Short mmCIF file of C-alpha atoms and ligand atoms in Angstrom, two decimals:
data_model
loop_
_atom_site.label_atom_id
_atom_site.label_comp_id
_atom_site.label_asym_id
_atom_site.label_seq_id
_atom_site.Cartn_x
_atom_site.Cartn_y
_atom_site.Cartn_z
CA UNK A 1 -47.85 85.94 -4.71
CA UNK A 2 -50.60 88.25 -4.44
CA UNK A 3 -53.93 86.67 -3.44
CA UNK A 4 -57.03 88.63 -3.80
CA UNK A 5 -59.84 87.00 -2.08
CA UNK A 6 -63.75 88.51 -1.13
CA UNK A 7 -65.07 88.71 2.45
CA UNK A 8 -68.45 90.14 4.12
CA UNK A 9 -70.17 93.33 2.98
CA UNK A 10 -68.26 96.39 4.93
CA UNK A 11 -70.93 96.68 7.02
CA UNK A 12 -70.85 93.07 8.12
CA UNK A 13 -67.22 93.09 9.32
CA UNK A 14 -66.93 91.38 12.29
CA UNK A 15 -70.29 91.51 12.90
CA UNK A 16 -70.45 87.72 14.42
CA UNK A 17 -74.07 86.85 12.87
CA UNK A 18 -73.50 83.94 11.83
CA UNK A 19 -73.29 84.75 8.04
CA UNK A 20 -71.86 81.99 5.86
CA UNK A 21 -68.07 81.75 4.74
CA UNK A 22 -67.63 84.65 7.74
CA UNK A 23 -64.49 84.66 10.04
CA UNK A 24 -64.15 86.68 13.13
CA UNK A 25 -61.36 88.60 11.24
CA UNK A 26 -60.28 87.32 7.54
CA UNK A 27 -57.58 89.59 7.38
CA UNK A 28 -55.74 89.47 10.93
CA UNK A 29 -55.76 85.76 9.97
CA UNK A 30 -53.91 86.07 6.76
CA UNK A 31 -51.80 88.99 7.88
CA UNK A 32 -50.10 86.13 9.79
CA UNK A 33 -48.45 84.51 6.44
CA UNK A 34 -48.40 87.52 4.62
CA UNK A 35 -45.94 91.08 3.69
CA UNK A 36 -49.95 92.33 4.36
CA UNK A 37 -53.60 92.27 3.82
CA UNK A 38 -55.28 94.72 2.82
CA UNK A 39 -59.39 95.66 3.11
CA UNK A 40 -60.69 97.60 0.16
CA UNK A 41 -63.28 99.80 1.38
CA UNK A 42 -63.82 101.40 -2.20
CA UNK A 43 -63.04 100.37 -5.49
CA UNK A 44 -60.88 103.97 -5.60
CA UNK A 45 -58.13 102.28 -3.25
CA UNK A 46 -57.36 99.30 -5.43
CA UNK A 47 -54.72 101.35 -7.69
CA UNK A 48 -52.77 102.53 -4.05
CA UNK A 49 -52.83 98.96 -2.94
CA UNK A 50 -51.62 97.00 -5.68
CA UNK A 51 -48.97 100.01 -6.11
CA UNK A 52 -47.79 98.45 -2.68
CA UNK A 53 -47.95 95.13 -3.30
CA UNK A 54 -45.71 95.95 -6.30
CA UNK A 55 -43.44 97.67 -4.84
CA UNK A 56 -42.89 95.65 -2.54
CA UNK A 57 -42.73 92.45 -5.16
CA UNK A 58 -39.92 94.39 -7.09
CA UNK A 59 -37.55 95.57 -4.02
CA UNK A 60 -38.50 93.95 -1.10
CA UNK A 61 -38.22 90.46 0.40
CA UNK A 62 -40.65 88.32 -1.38
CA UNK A 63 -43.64 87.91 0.44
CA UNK A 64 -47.64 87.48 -0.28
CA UNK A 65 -49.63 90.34 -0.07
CA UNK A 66 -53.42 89.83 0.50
CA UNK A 67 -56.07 92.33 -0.97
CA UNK A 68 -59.49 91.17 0.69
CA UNK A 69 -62.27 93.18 -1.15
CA UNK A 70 -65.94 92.97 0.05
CA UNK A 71 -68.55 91.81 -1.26
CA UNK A 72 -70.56 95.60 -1.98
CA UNK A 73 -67.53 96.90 -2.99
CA UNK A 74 -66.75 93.46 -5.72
CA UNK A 75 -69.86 94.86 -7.64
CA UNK A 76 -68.70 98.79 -7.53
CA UNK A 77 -68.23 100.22 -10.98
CA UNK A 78 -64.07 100.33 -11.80
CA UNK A 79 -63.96 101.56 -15.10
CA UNK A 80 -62.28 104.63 -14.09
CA UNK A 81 -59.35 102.26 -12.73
CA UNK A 82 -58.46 100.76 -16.37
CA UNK A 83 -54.86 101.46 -17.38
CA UNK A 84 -53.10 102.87 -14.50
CA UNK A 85 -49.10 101.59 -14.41
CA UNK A 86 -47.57 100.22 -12.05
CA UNK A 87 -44.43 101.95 -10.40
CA UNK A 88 -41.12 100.96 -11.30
CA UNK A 89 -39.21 101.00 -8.12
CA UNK A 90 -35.46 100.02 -7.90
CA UNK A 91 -33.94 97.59 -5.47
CA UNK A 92 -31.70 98.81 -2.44
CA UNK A 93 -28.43 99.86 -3.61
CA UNK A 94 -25.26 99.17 -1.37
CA UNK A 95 -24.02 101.42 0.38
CA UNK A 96 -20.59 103.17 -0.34
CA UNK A 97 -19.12 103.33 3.44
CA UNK A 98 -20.47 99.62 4.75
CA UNK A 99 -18.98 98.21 0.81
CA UNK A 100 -15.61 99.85 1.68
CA UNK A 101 -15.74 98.61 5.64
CA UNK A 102 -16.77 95.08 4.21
CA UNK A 103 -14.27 94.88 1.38
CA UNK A 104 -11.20 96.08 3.38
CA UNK A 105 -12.01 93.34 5.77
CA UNK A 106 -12.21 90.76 2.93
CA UNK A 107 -9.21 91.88 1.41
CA UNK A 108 -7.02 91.74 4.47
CA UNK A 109 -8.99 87.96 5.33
CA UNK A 110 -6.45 84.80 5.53
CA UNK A 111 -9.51 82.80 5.35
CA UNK A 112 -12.69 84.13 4.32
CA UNK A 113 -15.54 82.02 3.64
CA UNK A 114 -18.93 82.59 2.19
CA UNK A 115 -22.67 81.55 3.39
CA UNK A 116 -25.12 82.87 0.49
CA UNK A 117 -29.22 82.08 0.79
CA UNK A 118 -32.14 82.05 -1.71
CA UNK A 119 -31.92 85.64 -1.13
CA UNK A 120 -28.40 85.47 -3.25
CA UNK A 121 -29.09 83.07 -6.06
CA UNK A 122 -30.51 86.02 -8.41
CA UNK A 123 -26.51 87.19 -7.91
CA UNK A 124 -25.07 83.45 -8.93
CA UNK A 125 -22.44 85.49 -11.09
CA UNK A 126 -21.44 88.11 -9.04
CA UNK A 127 -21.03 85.77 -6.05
CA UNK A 128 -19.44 83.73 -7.88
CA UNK A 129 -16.75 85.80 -9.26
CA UNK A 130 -16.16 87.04 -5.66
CA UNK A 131 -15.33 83.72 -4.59
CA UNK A 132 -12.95 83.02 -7.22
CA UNK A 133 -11.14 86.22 -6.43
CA UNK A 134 -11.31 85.72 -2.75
CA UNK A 135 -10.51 82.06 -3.08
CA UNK A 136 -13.60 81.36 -0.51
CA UNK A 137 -15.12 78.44 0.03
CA UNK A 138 -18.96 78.89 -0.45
CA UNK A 139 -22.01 77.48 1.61
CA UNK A 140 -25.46 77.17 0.29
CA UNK A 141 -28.94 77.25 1.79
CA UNK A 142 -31.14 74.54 0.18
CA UNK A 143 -33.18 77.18 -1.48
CA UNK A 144 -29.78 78.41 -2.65
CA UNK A 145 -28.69 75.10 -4.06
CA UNK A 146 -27.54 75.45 -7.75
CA UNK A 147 -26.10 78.71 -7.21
CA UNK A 148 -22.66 77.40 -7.82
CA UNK A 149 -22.30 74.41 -9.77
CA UNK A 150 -21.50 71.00 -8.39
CA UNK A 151 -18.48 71.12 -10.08
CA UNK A 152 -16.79 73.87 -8.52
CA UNK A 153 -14.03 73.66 -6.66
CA UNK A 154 -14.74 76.55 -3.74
CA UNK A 155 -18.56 74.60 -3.33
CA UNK A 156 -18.77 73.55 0.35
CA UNK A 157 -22.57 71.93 -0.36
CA UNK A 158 -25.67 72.54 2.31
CA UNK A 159 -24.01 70.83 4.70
CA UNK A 160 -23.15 73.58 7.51
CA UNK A 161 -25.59 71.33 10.11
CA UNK A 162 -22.23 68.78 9.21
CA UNK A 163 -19.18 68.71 12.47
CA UNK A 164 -16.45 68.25 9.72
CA UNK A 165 -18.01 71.93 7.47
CA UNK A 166 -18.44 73.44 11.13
CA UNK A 167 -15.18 73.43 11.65
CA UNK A 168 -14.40 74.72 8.44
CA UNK A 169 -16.43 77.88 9.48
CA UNK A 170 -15.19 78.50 12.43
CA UNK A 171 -11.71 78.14 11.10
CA UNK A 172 -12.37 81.30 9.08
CA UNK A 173 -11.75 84.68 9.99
CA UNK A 174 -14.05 86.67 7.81
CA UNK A 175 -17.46 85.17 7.19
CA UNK A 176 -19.63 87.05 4.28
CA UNK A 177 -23.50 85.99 5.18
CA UNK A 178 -25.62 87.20 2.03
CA UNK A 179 -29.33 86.78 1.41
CA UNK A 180 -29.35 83.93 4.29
CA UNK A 181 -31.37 83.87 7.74
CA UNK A 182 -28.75 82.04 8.99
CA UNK A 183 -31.79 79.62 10.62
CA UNK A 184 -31.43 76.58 12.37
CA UNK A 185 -33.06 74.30 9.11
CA UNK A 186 -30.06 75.23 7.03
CA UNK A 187 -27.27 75.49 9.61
CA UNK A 188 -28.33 73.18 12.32
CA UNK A 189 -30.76 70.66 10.88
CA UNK A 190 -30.54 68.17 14.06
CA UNK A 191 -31.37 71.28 16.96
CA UNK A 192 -27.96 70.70 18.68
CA UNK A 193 -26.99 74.14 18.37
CA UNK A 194 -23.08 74.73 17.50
CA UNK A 195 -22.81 76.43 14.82
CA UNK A 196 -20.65 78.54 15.25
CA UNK A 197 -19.15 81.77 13.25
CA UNK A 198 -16.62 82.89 15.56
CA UNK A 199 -14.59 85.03 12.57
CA UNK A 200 -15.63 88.49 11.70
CA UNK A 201 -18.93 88.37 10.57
CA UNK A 202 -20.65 90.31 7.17
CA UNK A 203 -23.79 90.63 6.35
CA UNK A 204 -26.41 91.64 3.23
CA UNK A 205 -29.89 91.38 3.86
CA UNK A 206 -32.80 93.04 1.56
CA UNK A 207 -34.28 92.79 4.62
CA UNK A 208 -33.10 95.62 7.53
CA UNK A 209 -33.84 92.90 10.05
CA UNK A 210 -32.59 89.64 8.72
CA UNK A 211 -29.08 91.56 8.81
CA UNK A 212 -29.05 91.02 12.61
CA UNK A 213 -31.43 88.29 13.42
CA UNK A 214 -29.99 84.90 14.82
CA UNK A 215 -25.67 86.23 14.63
CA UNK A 216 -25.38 89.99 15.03
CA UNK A 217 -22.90 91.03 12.73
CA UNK A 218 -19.78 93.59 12.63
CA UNK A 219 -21.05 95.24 9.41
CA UNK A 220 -24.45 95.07 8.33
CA UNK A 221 -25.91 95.96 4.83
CA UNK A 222 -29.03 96.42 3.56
CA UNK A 223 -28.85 95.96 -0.54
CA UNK A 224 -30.07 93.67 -2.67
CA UNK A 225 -27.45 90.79 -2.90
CA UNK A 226 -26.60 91.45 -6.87
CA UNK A 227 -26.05 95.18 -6.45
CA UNK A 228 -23.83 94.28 -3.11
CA UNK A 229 -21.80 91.73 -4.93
CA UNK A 230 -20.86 93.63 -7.48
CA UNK A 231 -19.87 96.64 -5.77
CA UNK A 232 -18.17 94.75 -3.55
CA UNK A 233 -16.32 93.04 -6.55
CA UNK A 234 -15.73 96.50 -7.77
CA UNK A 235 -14.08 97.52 -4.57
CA UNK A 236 -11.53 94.47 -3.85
CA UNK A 237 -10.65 95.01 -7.42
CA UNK A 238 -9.59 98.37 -7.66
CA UNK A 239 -6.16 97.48 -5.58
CA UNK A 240 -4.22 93.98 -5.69
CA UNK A 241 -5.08 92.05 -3.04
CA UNK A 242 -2.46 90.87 0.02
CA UNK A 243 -1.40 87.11 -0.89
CA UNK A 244 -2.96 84.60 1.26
CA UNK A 245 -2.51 81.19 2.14
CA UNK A 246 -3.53 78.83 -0.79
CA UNK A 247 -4.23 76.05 1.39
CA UNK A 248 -7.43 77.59 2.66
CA UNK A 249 -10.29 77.17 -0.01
CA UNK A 250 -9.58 75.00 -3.31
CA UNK A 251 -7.57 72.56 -0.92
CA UNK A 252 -9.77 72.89 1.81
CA UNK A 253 -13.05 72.34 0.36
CA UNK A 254 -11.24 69.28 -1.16
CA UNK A 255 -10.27 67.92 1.81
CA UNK A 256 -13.63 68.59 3.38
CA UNK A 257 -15.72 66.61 0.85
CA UNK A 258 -13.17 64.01 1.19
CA UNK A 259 -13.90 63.69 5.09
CA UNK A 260 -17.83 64.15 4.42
CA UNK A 261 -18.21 61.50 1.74
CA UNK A 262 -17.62 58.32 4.12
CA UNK A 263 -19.65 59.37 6.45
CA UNK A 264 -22.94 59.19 4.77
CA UNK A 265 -25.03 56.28 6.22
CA UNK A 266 -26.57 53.80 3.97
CA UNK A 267 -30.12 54.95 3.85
CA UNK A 268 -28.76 58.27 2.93
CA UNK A 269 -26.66 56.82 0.12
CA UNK A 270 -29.56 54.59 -1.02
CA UNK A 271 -31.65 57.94 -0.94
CA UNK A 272 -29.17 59.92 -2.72
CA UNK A 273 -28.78 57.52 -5.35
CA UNK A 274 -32.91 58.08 -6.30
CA UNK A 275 -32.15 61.28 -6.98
CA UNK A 276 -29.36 61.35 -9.10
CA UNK A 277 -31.16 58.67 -10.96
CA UNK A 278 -33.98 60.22 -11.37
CA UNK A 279 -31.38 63.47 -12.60
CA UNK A 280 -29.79 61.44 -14.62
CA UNK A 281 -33.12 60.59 -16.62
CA UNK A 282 -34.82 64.14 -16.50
CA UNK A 283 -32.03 66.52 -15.54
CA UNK A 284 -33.49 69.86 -16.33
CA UNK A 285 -36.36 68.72 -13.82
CA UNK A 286 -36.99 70.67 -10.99
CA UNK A 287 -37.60 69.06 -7.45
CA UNK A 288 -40.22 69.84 -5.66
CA UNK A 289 -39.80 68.13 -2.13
CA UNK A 290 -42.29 67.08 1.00
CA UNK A 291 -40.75 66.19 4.22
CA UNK A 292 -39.80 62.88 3.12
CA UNK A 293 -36.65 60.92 3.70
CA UNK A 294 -35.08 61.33 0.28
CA UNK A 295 -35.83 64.96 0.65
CA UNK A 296 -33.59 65.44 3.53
CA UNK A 297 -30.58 63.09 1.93
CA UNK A 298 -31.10 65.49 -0.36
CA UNK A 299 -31.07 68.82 1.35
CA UNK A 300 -27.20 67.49 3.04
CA UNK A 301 -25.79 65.55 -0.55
CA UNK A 302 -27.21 66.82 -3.33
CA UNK A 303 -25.61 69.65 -5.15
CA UNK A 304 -27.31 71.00 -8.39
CA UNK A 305 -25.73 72.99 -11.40
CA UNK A 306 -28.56 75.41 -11.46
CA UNK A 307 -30.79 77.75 -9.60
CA UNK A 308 -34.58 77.24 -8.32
CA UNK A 309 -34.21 73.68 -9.20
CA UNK A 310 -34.88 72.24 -5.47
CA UNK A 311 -37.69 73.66 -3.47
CA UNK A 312 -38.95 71.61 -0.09
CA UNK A 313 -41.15 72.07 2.47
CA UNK A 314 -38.83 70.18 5.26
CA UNK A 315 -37.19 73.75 5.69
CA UNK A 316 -38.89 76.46 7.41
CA UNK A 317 -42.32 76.19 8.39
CA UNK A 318 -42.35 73.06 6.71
CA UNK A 319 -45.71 71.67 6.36
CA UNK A 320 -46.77 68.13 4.84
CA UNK A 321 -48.50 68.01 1.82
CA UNK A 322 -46.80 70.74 0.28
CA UNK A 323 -45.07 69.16 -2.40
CA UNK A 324 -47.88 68.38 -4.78
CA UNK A 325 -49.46 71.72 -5.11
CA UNK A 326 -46.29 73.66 -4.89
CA UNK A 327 -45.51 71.23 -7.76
CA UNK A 328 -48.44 71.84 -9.75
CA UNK A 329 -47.77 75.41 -9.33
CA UNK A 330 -43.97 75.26 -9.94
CA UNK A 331 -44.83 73.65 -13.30
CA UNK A 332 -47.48 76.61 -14.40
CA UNK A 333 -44.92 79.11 -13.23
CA UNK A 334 -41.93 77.24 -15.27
CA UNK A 335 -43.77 77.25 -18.41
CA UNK A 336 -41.31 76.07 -20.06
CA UNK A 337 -42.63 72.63 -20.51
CA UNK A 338 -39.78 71.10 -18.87
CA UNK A 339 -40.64 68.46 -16.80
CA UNK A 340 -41.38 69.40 -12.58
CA UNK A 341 -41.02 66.32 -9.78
CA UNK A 342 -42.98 65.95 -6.83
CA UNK A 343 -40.76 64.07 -4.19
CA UNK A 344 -43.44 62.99 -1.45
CA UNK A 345 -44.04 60.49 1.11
CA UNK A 346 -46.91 58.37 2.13
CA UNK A 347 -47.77 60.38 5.09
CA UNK A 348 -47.23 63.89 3.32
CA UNK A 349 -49.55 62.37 -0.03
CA UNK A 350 -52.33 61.89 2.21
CA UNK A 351 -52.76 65.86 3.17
CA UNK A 352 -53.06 66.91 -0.86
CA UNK A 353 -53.91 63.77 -2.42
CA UNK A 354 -56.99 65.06 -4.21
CA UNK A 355 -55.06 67.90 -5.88
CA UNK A 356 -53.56 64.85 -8.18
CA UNK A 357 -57.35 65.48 -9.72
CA UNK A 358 -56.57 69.45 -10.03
CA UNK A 359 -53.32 68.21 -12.11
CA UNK A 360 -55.56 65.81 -14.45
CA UNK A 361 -58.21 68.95 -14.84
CA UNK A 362 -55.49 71.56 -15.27
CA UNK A 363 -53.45 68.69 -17.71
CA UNK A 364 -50.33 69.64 -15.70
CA UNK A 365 -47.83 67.29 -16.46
CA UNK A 366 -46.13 66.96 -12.63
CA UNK A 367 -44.57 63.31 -12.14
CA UNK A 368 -45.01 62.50 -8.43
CA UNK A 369 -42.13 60.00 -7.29
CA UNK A 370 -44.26 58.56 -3.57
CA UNK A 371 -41.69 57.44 -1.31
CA UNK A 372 -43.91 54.49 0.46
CA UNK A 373 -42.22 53.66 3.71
CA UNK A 374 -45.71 52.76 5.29
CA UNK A 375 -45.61 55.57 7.89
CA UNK A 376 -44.15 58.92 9.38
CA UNK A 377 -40.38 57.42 9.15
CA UNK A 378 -39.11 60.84 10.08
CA UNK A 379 -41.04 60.87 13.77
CA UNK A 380 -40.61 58.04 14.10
CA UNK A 381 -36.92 57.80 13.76
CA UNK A 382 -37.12 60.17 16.62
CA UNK A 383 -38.82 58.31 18.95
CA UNK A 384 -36.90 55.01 18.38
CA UNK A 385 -33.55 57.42 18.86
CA UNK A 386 -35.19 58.36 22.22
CA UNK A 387 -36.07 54.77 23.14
CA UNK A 388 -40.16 55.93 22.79
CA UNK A 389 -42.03 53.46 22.07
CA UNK A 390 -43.22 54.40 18.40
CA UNK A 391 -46.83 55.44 18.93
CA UNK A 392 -48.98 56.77 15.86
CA UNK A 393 -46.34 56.46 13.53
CA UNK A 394 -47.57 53.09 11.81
CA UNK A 395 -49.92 54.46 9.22
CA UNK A 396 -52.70 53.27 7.42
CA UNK A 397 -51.67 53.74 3.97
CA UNK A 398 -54.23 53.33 1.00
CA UNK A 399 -53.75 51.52 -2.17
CA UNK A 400 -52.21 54.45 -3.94
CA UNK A 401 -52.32 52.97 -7.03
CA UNK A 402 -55.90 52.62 -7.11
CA UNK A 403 -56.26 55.79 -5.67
CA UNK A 404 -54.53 57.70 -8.39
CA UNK A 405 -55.99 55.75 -11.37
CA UNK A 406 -59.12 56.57 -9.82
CA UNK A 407 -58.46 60.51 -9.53
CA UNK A 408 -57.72 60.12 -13.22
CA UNK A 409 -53.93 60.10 -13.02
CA UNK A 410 -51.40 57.71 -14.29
CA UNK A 411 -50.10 55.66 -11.69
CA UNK A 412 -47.35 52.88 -11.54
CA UNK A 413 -45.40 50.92 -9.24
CA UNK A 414 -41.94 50.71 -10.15
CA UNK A 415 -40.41 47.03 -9.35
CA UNK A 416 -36.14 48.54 -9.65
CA UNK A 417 -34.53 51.31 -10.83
CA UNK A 418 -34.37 50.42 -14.40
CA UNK A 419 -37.95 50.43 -14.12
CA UNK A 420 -37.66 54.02 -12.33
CA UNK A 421 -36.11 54.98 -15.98
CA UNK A 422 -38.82 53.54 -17.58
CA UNK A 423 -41.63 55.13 -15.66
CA UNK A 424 -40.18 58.62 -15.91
CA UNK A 425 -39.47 58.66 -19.59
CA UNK A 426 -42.97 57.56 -20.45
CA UNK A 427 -44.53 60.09 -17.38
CA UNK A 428 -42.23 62.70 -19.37
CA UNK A 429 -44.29 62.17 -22.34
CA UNK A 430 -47.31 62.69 -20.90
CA UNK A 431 -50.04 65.52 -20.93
CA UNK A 432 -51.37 64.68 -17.26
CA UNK A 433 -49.74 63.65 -14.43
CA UNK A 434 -48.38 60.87 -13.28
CA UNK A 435 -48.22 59.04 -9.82
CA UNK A 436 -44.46 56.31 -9.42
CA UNK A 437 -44.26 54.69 -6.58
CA UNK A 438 -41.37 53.45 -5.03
CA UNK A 439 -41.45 50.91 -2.01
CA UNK A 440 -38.43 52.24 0.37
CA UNK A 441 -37.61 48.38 1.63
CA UNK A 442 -37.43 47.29 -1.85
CA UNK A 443 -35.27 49.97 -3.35
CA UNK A 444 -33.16 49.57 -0.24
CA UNK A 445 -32.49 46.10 -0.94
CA UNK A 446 -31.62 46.70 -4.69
CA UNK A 447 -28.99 48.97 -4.19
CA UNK A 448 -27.59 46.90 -1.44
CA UNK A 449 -28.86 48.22 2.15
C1 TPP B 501 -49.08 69.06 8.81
C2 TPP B 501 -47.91 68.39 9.47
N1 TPP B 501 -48.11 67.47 10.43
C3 TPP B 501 -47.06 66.85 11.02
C4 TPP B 501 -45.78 67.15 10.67
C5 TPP B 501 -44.61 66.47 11.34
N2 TPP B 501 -43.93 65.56 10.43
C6 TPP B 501 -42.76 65.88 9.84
S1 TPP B 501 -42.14 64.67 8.88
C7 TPP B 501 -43.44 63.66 9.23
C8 TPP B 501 -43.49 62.28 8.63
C9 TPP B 501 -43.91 62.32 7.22
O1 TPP B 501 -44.16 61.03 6.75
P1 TPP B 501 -43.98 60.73 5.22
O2 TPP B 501 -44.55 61.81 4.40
O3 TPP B 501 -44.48 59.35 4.96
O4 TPP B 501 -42.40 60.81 5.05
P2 TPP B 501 -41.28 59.76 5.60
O5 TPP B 501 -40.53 60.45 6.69
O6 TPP B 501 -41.98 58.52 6.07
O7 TPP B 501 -40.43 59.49 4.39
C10 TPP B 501 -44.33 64.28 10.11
C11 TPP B 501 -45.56 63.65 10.64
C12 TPP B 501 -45.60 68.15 9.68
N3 TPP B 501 -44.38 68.50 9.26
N4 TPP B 501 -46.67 68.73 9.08
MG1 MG B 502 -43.56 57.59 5.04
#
């Protein structure tokens, strides 16, 4: 994302007087979320900049860059600027020595296993392929979900926070880590600590640093994660591969899901069941989630059969409120018309609620499915699990209905989940957005909790 805002005349810079819209230091303060920000101090820097930016866009990590241009130098003359290119730069290749180091060690492998990130999923194929020849069971991220299809038979899910898929990866001896921070909101989701990769450990990283942040690795490689897959593919191909136990991946991964399954807890199945619902009805949709409960049954039981199809904020730095712009903006970046789902609770609505009036202006189609549990379940859980007494969980919730109708937007209730179906076929239809909400007690008791 680049973001190009204006700031103070150059000669106001941190001057402190008081001037309006001024900040002690615009661009320290968005250097903090960003690759960089950037001052332009003349019009003749912009083409150097954005040449940066791009670069950076193309091979780097993704990241927002910030270009903050003043407000004498917004009113320059840049006619001279018009119609300089861009440069093309190419992504990180792998190299030959750390591919052959990597592969040898996958080759020789009784158990190998993979752990691929949103870093990967632009390498789905590759990745793929080198699963199937290693016969490796495969971990996802959440922002990698999709990457294999739910369907196939080496996918371990996004459950690595889970004691039974722990055990699975510490059971293997060579563990291939690709485009993945290996952070504790994929791989330890409850802060116990444990995880655990006690088997040789590989990783590719765009990213020099991410290649030895959280587990230091025995080989580290910087490449971009399509160009490292398929080299590495081309390397365990080019001699036959040492026969290895067929008990570990296929079987295992069977066996796994088989021990996982049971041990869901009813609000999770309840929760799970929304979504493939709401799949089932609109299932080239893509989810964008808040930090709500059906988000994180999500995040452990859902698995997808494509790519940049499930983005939440409960990862990361994970911020409420996120869902409905990011949803807004998903759809204008689709642009494919297909249809985009906010998934949002009552407590996360409240931070963006007015951008359902930025949907209705921009006629952006986003279908906003409010999980209404009458409060912050989520801290709450955590105090009850503590024996707090729950303090400023209880909410004051607003007629949302109302609310919505009132911002312009559609807006139902739904009373089941045949009346789910009928909401989001008829919100599918529609040019503006459109608010469903569900009442968590009363779902709960239709599908038998
Ligand atoms: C800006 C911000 N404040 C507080 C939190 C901490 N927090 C995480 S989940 C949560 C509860 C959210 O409530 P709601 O959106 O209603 O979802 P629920 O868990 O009830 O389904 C809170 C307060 C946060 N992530 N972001
Ligand atoms: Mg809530």
């Amino acid at each position: 994302m680049l973001v190009i805002s204006s700031v103070q005349s150059r000669s106001q810079l941190g001057g402190g007087r008081g001037k309006l819209h001024e900040l002690p230091n615009q661009s320290a303060m968005m250097a903090g979320v960003a690759a960089f920000s950037h001052t332009l101090m003349s019009a003749a820097e912009l083409p150097g900049v954005l040449a940066r930016a791009f670069a950076l866009f193309q091979a780097g990590r993704p990241r927002p860059v910030h270009i903050e241009i003043p407000l004498d130098v917004l009113v320059e003359n840049a006619d001279a600027l018009l119609g300089s290119e861009p440069v093309s730069v190419a992504r990180a290749g792998a190299a030959p020595s750390a591919v052959k180091q990597m592969a040898q060690l996958l080759a020789a492998a009784k158990r190998p296993l993979i752990l691929a990130g949103g870093g990967a999923i632009d390498a789905a194929p590759e990745l793929t392929r080198l699963a199937e020849t290693l016969g490796a069971p495969v971990a996802l991220t959440i922002n990698a979900k999709g990457m294999l299809p739910a369907s196939h038979p080496l996918l371990i899910g996004s459950t690595q926070t889970l004691v039974a898929t722990r055990a699975l990866v510490a059971d293997a001896d060579v563990v291939l880590a690709i485009g993945t921070e290996l952070a504790e909101t994929d791989y330890d989701v409850t802060f116990a600590g444990g995880f655990e990769i006690p088997g040789a450990l590989l990783r590719v990283d765009i990213d020099a640093d991410q290649t030895v942040r959280n587990y230091p690795p025995q080989v580290a490689l910087v490449a971009d994660a399509q160009i490292a897959a398929e080299a590495l593919l081309a390397e365990l191909n080019s001699k036959p591969l040492p026969a290895r136990n067929p008990a570990w991946g296929a079987e295992r991964v069977t066996r796994l899901w088989a021990d996982l399954a049971p041990s869901w807890d009813a609000a999770t199945r309840a929760q799970t069941l929304f979504l493939t619902t709401v799949l089932d009805e609109l299932p080239d949709a893509v989810l964008v989630g808040d930090s709500t409960q059906p988000v994180y049954s999500g995040n452990l039981t859902l698995n997808l059969d494509h790519p940049r199809r499930w983005f939440n904020s409960s990862t990361g730095y994970g911020t409420l409120g996120y869902a409905l712009p990011a949803a807004i903006g998903a759809w204008l970046g689709r642009g494919d018309g297909q249809p985009v789902v906010c998934l949002i609770g009552d407590g996360g609505l409240q931070f963006s609620l007015p951008e359902l009036a930025s949907a209705v202006e921009a006629r952006v189609p986003v279908i906003v499915l409010l999980w209404n549990n009458q409060g912050y379940e989520e801290i709450k859980k955590y105090m009850v699990n503590r024996a707090i007494e729950p303090v400023g969980v209880d909410i004051y919730t607003p007629d949302f209905i109302g609310v919505a109708k009132a911002l312009g937007c559609a807006a139902e209730r739904i009373q089941g989940s045949e009346h789910l179906r009928t909401a989001l076929r008829a919100a599918a239809d529609r040019q503006g957005p459109t608010l469903i909400e569900i009442d968590q007690g009363l779902w709960m008791k239709e599908v038998g909790v």
